[in-house]
Coordinates of C-alpha atoms in Angstrom, one line a residue:
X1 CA 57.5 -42.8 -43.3
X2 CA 58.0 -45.6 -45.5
X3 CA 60.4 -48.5 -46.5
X4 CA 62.9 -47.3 -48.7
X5 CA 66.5 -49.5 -50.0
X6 CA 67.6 -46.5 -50.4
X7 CA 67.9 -45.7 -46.2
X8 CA 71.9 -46.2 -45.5
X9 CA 71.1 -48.6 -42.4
X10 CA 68.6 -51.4 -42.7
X11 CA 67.8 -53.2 -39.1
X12 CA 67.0 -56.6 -39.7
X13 CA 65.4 -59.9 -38.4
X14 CA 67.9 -61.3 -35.6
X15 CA 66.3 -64.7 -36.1
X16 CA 68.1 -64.7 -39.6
X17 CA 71.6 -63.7 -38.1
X18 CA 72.5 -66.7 -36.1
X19 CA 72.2 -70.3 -38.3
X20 CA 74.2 -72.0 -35.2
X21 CA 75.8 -71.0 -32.1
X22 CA 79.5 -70.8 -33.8
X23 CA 77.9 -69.3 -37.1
X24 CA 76.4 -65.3 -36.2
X25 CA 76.3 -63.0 -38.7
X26 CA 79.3 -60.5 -38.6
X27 CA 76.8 -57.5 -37.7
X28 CA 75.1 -59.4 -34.6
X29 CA 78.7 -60.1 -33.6
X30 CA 79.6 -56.5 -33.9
X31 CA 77.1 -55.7 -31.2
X32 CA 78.4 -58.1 -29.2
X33 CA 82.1 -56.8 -29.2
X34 CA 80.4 -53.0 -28.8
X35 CA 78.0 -54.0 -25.9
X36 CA 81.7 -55.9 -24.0
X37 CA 83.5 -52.1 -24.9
X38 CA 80.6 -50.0 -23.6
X39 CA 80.0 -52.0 -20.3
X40 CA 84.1 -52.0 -19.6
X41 CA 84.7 -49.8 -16.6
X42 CA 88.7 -49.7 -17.8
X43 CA 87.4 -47.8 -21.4
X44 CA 84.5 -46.0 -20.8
X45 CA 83.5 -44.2 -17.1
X46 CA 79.9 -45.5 -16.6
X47 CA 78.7 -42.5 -14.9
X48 CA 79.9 -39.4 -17.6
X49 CA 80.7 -41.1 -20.4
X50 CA 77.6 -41.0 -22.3
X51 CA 78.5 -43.6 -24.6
X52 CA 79.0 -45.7 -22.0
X53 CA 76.4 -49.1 -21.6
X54 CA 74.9 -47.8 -17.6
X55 CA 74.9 -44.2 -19.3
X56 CA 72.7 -45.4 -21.8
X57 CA 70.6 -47.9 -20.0
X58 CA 70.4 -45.4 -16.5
X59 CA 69.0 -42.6 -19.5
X60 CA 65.9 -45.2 -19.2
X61 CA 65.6 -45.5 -15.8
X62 CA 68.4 -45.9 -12.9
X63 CA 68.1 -48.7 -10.4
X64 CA 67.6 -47.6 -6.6
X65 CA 66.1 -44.0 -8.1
X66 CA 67.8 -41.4 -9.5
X67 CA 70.9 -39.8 -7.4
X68 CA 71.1 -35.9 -6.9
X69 CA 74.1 -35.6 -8.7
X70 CA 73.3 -37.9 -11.7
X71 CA 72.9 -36.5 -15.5
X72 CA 70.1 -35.0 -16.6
X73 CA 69.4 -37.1 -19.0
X74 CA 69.1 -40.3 -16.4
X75 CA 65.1 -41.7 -15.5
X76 CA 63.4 -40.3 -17.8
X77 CA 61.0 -42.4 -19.9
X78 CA 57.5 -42.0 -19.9
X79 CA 55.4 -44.5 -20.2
X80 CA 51.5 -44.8 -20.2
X81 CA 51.4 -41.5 -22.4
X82 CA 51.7 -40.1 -25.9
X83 CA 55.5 -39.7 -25.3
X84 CA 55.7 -43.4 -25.4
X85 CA 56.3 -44.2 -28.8
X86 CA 58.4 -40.9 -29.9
X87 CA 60.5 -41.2 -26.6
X88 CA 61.6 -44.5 -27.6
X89 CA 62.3 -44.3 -31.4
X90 CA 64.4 -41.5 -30.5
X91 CA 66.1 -43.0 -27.7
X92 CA 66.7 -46.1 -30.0
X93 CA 68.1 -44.3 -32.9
X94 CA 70.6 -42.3 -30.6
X95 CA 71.6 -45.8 -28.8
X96 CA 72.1 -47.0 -32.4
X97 CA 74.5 -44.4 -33.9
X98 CA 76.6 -44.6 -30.2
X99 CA 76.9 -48.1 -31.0
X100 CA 78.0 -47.9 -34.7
X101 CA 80.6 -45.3 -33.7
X102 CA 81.9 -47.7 -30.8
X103 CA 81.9 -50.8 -33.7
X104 CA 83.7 -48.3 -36.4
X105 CA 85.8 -46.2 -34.6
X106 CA 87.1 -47.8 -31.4
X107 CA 86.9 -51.5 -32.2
X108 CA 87.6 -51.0 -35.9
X109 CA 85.4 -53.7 -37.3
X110 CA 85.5 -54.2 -40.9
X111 CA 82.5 -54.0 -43.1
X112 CA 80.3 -52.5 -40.4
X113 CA 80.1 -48.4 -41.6
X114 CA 76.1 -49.0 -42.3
X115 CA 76.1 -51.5 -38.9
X116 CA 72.1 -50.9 -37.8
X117 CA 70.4 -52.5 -34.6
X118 CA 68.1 -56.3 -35.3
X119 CA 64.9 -56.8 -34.2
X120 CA 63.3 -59.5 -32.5
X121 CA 60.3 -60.7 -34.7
X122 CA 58.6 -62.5 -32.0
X123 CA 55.3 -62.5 -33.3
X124 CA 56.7 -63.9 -36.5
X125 CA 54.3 -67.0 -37.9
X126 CA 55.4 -70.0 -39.9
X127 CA 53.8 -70.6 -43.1
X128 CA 51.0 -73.4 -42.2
X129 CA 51.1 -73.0 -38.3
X130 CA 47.9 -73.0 -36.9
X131 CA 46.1 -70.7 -35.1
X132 CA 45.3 -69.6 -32.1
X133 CA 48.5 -71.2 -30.2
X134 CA 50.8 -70.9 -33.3
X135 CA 52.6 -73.6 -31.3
X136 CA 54.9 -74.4 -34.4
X137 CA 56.5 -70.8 -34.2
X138 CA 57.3 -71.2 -30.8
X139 CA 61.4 -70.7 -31.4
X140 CA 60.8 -67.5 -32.7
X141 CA 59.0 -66.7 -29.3
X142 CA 62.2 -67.8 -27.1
X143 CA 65.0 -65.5 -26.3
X144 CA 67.0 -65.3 -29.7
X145 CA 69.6 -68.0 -29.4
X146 CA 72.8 -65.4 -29.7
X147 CA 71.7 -64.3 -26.2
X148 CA 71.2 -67.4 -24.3
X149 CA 74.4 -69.1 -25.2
X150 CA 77.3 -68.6 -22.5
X151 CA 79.9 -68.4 -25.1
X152 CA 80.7 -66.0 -28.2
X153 CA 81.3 -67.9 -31.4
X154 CA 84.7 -68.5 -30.4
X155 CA 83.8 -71.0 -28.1
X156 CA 86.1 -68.9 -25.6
X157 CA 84.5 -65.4 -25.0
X158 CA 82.3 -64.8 -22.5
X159 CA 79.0 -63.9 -24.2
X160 CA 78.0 -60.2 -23.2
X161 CA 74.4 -60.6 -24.6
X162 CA 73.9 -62.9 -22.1
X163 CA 72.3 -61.2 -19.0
X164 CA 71.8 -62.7 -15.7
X165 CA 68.5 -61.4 -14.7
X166 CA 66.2 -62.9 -17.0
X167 CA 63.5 -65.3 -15.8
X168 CA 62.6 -66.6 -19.2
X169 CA 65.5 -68.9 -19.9
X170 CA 64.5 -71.4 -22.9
X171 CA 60.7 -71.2 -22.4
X172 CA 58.7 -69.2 -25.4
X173 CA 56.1 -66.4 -24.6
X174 CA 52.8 -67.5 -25.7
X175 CA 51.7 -66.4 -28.7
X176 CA 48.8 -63.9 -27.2
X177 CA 51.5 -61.5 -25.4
X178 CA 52.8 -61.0 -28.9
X179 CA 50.2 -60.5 -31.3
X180 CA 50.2 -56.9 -32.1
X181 CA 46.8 -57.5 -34.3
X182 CA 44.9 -55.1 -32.1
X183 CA 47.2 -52.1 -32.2
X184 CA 48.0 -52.4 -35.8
X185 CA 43.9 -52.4 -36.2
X186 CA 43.5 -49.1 -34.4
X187 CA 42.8 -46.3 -36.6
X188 CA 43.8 -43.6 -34.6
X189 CA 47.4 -43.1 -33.4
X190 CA 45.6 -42.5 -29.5
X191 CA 44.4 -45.6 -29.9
X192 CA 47.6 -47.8 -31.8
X193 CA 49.8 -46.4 -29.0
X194 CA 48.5 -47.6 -25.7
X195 CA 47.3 -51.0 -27.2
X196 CA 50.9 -51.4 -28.8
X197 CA 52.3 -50.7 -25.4
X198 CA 50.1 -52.7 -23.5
X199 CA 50.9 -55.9 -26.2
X200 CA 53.6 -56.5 -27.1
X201 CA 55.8 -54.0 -24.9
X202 CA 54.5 -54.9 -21.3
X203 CA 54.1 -58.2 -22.4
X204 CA 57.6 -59.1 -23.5
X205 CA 59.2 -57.0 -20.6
X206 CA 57.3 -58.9 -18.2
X207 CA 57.9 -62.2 -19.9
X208 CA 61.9 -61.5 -20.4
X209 CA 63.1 -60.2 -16.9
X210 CA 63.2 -60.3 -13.5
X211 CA 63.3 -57.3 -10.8
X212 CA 66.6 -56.5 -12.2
X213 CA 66.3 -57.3 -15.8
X214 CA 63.7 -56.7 -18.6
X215 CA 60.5 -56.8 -15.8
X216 CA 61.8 -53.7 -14.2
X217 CA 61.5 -50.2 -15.5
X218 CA 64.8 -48.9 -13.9
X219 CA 66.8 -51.9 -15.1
X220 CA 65.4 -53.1 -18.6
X221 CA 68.0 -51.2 -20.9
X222 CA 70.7 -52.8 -19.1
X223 CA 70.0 -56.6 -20.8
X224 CA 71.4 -56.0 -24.3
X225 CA 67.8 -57.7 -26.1
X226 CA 66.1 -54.5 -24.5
X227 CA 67.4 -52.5 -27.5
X228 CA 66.0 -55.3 -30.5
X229 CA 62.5 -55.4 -28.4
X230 CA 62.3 -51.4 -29.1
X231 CA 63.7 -51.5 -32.4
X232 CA 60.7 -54.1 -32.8
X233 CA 58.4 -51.9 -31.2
X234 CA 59.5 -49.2 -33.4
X235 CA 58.9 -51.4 -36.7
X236 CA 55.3 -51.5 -35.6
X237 CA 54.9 -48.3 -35.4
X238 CA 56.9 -47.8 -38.8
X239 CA 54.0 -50.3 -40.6
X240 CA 51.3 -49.1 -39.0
X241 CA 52.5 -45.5 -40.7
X242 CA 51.9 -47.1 -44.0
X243 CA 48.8 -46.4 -43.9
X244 CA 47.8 -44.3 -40.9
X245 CA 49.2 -40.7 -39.6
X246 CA 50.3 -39.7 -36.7
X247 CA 48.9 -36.4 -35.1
X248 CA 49.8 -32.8 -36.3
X249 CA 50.4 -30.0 -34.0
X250 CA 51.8 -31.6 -30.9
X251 CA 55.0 -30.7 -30.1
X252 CA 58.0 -31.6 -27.0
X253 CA 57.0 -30.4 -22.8
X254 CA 59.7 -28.3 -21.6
X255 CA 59.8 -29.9 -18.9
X256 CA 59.4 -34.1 -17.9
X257 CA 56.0 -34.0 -15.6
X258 CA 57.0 -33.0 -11.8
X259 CA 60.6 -31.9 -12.9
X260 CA 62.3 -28.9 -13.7
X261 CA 64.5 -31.4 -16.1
X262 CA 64.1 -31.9 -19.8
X263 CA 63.5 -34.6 -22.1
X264 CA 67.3 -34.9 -23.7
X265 CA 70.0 -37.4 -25.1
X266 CA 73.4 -37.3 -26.0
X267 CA 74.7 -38.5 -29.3
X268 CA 77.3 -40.8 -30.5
X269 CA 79.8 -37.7 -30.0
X270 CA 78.2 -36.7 -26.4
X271 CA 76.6 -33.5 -27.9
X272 CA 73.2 -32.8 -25.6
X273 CA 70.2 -33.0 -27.5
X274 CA 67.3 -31.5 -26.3
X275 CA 63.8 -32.2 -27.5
X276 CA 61.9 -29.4 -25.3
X277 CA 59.5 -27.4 -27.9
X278 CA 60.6 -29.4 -31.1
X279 CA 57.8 -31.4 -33.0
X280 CA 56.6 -34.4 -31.1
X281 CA 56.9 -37.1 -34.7
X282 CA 59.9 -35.2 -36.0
X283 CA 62.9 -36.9 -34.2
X284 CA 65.0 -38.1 -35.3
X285 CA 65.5 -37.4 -38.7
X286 CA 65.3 -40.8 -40.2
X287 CA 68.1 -42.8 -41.8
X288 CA 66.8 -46.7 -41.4
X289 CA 64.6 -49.0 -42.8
X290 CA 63.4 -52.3 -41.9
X291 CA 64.0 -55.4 -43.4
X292 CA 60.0 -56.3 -43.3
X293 CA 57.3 -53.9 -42.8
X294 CA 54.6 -57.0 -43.2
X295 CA 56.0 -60.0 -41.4
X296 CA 55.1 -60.4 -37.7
X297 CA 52.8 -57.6 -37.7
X298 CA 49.9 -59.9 -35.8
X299 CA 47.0 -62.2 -36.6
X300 CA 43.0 -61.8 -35.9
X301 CA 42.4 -63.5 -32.8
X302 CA 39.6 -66.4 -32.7
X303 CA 36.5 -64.9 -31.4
X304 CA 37.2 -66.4 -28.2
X305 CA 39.9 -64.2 -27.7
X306 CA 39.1 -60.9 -25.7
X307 CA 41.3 -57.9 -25.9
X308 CA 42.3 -55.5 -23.5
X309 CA 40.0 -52.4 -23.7
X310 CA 42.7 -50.3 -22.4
X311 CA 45.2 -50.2 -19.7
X312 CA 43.8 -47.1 -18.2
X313 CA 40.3 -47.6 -16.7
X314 CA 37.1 -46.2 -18.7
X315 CA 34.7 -44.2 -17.5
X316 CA 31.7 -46.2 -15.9
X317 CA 28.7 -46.6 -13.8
X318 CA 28.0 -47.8 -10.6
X319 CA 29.6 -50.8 -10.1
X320 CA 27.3 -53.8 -9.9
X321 CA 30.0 -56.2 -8.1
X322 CA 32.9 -55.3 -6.2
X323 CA 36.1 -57.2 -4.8
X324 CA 37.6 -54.8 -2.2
X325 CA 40.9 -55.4 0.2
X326 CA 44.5 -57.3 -1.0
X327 CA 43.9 -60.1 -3.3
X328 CA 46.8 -62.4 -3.5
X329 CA 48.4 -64.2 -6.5
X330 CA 50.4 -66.9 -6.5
X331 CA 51.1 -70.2 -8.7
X332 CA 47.9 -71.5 -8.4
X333 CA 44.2 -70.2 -9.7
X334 CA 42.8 -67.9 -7.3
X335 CA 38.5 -67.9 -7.9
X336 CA 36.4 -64.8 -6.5
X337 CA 33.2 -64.5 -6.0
X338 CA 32.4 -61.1 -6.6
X339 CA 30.6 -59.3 -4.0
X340 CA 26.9 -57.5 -4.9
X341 CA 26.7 -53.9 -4.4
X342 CA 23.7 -53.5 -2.7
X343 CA 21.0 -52.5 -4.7
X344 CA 22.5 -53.2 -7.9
X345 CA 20.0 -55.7 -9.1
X346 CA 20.2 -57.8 -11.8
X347 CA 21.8 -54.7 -14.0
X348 CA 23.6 -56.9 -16.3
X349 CA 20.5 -58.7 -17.8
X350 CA 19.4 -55.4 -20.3
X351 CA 23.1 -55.0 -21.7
X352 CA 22.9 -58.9 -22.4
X353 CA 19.4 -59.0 -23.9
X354 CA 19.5 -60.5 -27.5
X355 CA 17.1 -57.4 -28.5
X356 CA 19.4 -54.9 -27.2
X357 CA 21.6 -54.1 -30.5
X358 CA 25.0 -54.3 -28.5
X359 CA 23.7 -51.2 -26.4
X360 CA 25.7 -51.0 -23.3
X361 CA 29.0 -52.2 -22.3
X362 CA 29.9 -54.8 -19.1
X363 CA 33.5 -53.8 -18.0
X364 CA 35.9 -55.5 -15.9
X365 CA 38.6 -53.4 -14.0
X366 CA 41.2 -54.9 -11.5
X367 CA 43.2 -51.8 -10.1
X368 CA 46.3 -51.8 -8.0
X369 CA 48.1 -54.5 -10.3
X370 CA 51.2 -55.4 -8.5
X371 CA 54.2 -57.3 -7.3
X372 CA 56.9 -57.1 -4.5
X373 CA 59.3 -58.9 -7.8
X374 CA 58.9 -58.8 -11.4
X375 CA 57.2 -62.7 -11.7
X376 CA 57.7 -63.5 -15.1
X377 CA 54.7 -64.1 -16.3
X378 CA 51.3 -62.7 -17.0
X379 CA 47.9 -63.4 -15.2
X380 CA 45.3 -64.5 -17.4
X381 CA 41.5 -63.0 -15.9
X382 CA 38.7 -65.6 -16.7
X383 CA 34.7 -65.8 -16.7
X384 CA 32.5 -68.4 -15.3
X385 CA 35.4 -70.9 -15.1
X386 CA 34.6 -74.1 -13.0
X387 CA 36.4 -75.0 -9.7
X388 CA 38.5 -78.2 -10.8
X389 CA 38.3 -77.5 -14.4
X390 CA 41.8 -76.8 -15.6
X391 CA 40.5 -76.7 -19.3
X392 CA 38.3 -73.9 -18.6
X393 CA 41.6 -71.7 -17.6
X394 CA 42.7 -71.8 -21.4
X395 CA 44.1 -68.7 -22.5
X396 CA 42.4 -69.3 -26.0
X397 CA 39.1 -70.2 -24.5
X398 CA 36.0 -69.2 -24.0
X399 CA 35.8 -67.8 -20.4
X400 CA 39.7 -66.1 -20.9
X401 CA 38.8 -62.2 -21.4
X402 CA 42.5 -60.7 -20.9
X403 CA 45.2 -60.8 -18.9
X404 CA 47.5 -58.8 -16.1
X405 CA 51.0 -57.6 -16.8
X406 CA 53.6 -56.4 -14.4
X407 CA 55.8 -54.5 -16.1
X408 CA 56.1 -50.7 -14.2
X409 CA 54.1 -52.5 -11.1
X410 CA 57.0 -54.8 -9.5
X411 CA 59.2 -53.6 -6.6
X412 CA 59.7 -49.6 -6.4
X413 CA 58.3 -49.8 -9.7
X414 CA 54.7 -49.7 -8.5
X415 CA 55.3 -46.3 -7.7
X416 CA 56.6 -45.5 -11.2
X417 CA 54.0 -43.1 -13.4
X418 CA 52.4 -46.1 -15.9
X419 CA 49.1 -46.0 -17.6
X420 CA 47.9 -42.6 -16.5
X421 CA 48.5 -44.3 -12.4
X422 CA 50.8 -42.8 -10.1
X423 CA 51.1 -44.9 -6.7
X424 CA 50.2 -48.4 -6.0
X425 CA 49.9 -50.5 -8.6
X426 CA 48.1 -49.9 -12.2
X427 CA 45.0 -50.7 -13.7
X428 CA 43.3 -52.6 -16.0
X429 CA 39.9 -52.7 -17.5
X430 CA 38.8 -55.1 -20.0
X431 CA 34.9 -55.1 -22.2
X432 CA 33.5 -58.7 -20.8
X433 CA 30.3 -57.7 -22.7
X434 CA 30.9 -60.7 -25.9
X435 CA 32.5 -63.1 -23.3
X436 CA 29.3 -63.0 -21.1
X437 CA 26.8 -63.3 -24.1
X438 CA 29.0 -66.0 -25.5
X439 CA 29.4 -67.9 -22.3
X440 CA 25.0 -67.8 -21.9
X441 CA 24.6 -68.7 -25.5
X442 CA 27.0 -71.7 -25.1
X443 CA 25.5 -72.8 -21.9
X444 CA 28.7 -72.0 -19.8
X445 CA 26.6 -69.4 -17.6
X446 CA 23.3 -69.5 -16.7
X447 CA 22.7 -65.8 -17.5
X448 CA 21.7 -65.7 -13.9
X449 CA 23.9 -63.2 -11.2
X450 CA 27.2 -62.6 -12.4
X451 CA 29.3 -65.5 -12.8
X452 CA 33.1 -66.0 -10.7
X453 CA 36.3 -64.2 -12.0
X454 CA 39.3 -66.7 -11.8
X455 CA 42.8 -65.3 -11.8
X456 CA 45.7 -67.6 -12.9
X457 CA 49.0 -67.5 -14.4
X458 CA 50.0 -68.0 -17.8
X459 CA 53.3 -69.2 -17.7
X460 CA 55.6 -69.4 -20.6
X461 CA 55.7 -72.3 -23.3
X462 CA 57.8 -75.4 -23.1
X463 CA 61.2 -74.7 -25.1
X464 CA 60.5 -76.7 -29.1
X465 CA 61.2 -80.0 -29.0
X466 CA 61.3 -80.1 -24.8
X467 CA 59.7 -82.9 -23.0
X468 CA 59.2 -80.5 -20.0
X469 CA 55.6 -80.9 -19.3
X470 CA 55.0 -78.0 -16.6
X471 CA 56.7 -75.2 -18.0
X472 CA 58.3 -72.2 -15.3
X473 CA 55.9 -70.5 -13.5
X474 CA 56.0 -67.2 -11.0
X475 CA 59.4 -66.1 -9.5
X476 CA 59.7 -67.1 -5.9
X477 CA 58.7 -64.7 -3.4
X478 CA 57.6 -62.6 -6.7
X479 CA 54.0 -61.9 -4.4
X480 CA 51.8 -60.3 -6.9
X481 CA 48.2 -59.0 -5.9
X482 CA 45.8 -56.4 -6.9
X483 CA 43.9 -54.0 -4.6
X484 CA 40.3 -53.7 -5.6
X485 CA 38.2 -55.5 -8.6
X486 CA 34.7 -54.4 -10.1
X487 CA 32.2 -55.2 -12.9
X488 CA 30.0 -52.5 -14.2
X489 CA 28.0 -51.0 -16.8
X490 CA 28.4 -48.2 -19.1

C-alpha cells in the first residue's frame, strides 16, 4: 500500500486547516456541519440509523455495556490483539464515506465530493526543535484548535467538535506518549502493532479524555477528534507498509471471542458488512492517501529513554523482588521498596556483569494497572530515584524506564479484554536491564540489592506561551492503583 495522487480522497494534516479560529478550511468545516446532522436526534434515530453519530460511536463500544436488544454491530472492538489495527482502518474508512455522504447528500456542501477525514499529526517536529522534550512543537501536541473553541467560525454556532469530557483542555501531551519511533522500528507486523497501540494509541486516549470521553473504551468515538486520532493511527501503519508487509494467510473469526456475534459494519447506505472469513489486510479496498507518509512518524529516543517491552507481560523467572497487595496512586510520587523473595540472592549481579555480553534480561512488570476514572495522564515508572529529588523523576532521565497508561483500565473498563488481560486491570512489563547498568556506571546505584521503583504522574505540558507553572494533574477522585509489582530475570 502506497501513496498515490492519484487515490480520489486524500486525508490531510488538520493542523494546516485552521490559520485562525474564524478562518477553517471548508473541508474541516464540513465535518463540523456533518458531525451537528449525525448527532441530531430530530434527523437521524440514534439507535437504528446507522449513520447516525451514537450508531457509529456505540459500533466502538456502548457506555453502561451493551443492551440485549442493541445492533449487532455495537461493542465490538478488540483491542490488545492482531484485530487491532485492521478493525480500526476498516471501521475508519466506513465512518468516513457515512460522513461524506451526510456532507454531499443531505447538507449539500459544495466542493466537498472527494471530502476525506484529517489527521492529527501530534508527533509532528519543528525544523530545529530540540530533542528529547521537543518543547517548541508543543501546539502540535494540544487538542487541534478547531476543537477547543466554543464557537464555529461564525462566531454564532455552537461548535460540535467541542466535546465536554475531555480532561486535556489547553495543556500538550508530552512528547514521549507520541513518538511512534519504536513501532515504526519493529520489523515484524507482531511486533509494529502492539508497540503502535501501546504509543501513541493508549497514550493519546488516556491523555485526551476523561471516563466519558477519549480515556474510556465505551465512550471514545463519541468526541469527534477520536476519528482524526485513528486516521493518524492508520497513517502509521500506511508508512510503516512502505517498507514492511503485513502477514499472509490470516483471515476474519466468525465469531468476536465469547460471542456468537460477528465482526460487521454498515456503510454509508446502511448495507451490513460482514468481515467473518474474508482476508484479515484486505478491507477495505482502498481509495485514500495521505498527505505525508514521512512527517510525524517519530524520532530515536536519547539513550536515557526506555521503551516499553510490551504491554502484555513476558515470560520470566522467579521473581527476585515482589510488591504484593493495592498500591495506590495519586498526585504525588509514590516510592517502593521492593520486597526480597526469599532466597533470591543477589540474582541480578550476573545479568549486570560488564563480562556478561548483554546475556540475560532484568524485567519489570506492574500488573493490575487501573483506575476507578480515566485520570488523564500517564504514570511514569522510575529506577533508583532519590526521596526529595524532584529532578530524578524526569521523564527524559536516567532513572525513567517507561510509563503506565489507563486507557481500557478506568471504570467498568478494567474489565474490558486489553493486552491479552481479561479482569482487573492490565499489565505492563518493561526491560530495566540498560537502565540498571547505566544507573551503576553513572554512580546513581550502588549495584548493590535492587534499588527503589518510584511511581509518579506525568502530567500534560503547559499550553505554548502559558505562564502556568504546574500544569493539570490526575482527575479528582480518578484513584488509580496497580495490584502486584515484580522484578525478575530471564
Amino acid at each position: 500500500m502506497t501513496e498515490s495522487a492519484s487515490s480520489d480522497y486524500q486525508r490531510r494534516d488538520v493542523a494546516k486547516m485552521v490559520k485562525s479560529k474564524t478562518d477553517w478550511d471548508p473541508a474541516l468545516l464540513a465535518y463540523a456541519k456533518a458531525v451537528a446532522l449525525m448527532k441530531d436526534p430530530k434527523k437521524k434515530n440514534q439507535k437504528t440509523d446507522p449513520t447516525s453519530w451514537t450508531f457509529q460511536a456505540n459500533t466502538h463500544g456502548v457506555p453502561g455495556g451493551v443492551p440485549s436488544d442493541a445492533p449487532e454491530e455495537w461493542g465490538q472492538c478488540p483491542h490488545g490483539s492482531p484485530l487491532f489495527l485492521p478493525w480500526h482502518r476498516a471501521y475508519v474508512w466506513y465512518f468516513e464515506r457515512i460522513v461524506r455522504k451526510v456532507i454531499n447528500e443531505e447538507l449539500k456542501i459544495s466542493g466537498q465530493q472527494n471530502w476525506a477525514l484529517p489527521y492529527w499529526n501530534y508527533a509532528h517536529v519543528q525544523s530545529g526543535d530540540k530533542p528529547p522534550e521537543y518543547a517548541g512543537s508543543k501546539a502540535w501536541r494540544q487538542l487541534p484548535l478547531a476543537f477547543r473553541q466554543e464557537k464555529l467560525p461564525d462566531g454564532v454556532t455552537d461548535n460540535p467538535l467541542r466535546y465536554p469530557h475531555r480532561s486535556i483542555g489547553d495543556g500538550a501531551i508530552p512528547y514521549l506518549n507520541v513518538n511512534p519511533y519504536a513501532a515504526m522500528s519493529e520489523s515484524s507486523f507482531d511486533g509494529f502493532s502492539p508497540s503502535l497501540e501501546s504509543t501513541p494509541h493508549n497514550k493519546v486516549h488516556t491523555r485526551v479524555g476523561n471516563g466519558q470521553g477519549m480515556g474510556s473504551v465505551p465512550h471514545a468515538a463519541l468526541d469527534p477528534v477520536f476519528w482524526l486520532h485513528h486516521a493518524n493511527i492508520d497513517r502509521l501503519w500506511y508508512a510503516w507498509l512502505r517498507t514492511h508487509s503485513n502477514p499472509a494467510g490470516r483471515t476474519w473469526p466468525k465469531t468476536r471471542p465469547g460471542s456468537t456475534k460477528r465482526y460487521c459494519f454498515r456503510d454509508e447506505k446502511g448495507t451490513q458488512i460482514v468481515l467473518g472469513d474474508k482476508p484479515l489486510f484486505d478491507a477495505p479496498a482502498f481509495d485514500y492517501c495521505y498527505e505525508s507518509l514521512s512527517d510525524g512518524t517519530g524520532t530515536a529516543p536519547t539513550k536515557q529513554v526506555r521503551e516499553v517491552v510490551s504491554t502484555v507481560s513476558v515470560p520470566a523467572g522467579d521473581p527476585l523482588v515482589a510488591r504484593g497487595g493495592q498500591t495506590p496512586l495519586g498526585a504525588v510520587p509514590v516510592r517502593i521498596e521492593p520486597t526480597p523473595v526469599p532466597d533470591a540472592g543477589d540474582a541480578l549481579a550476573p545479568t549486570l556483569t560488564a563480562d556478561a555480553g548483554g546475556a540475560g534480561q532484568v524485567v519489570l512488570t506492574v500488573r493490575g494497572v487501573r483506575a476507578e476514572k480515566a485520570p488523564g495522564v500517564t504514570y511514569g515508572v522510575y529506577l533508583g530515584a532519590r526521596e526529595d529529588h524532584d529532578e530524578d523523576l524526569d521523564p527524559y532521565g536516567p532513572h525513567f524506564v517507561g510509563d503506565l497508561d489507563f486507557f481500557g483500565a478506568s471504570g467498568a473498563d478494567a474489565h474490558h479484554q486489553h493486552d491479552g488481560n481479561a479482569g482487573d486491570g492490565r499489565t505492563f512489563t518493561f526491560d530495566i536491564t540498560d537502565t540498571l547498568r547505566t544507573l551503576r556506571q553513572t554512580g546513581l546505584w550502588s549495584g548493590e540489592g535492587v534499588p527503589p521503583v518510584s511511581v509518579a504522574p506525568i502530567p500534560n505540558e503547559s499550553a505554548p506561551g502559558s505562564d502556568r507553572t504546574q500544569p493539570p494533574l490526575p482527575v479528582a477522585d480518578a484513584a488509580p492503583q496497580f495490584a502486584e509489582l515484580t522484578i525478575s530475570t530471564n
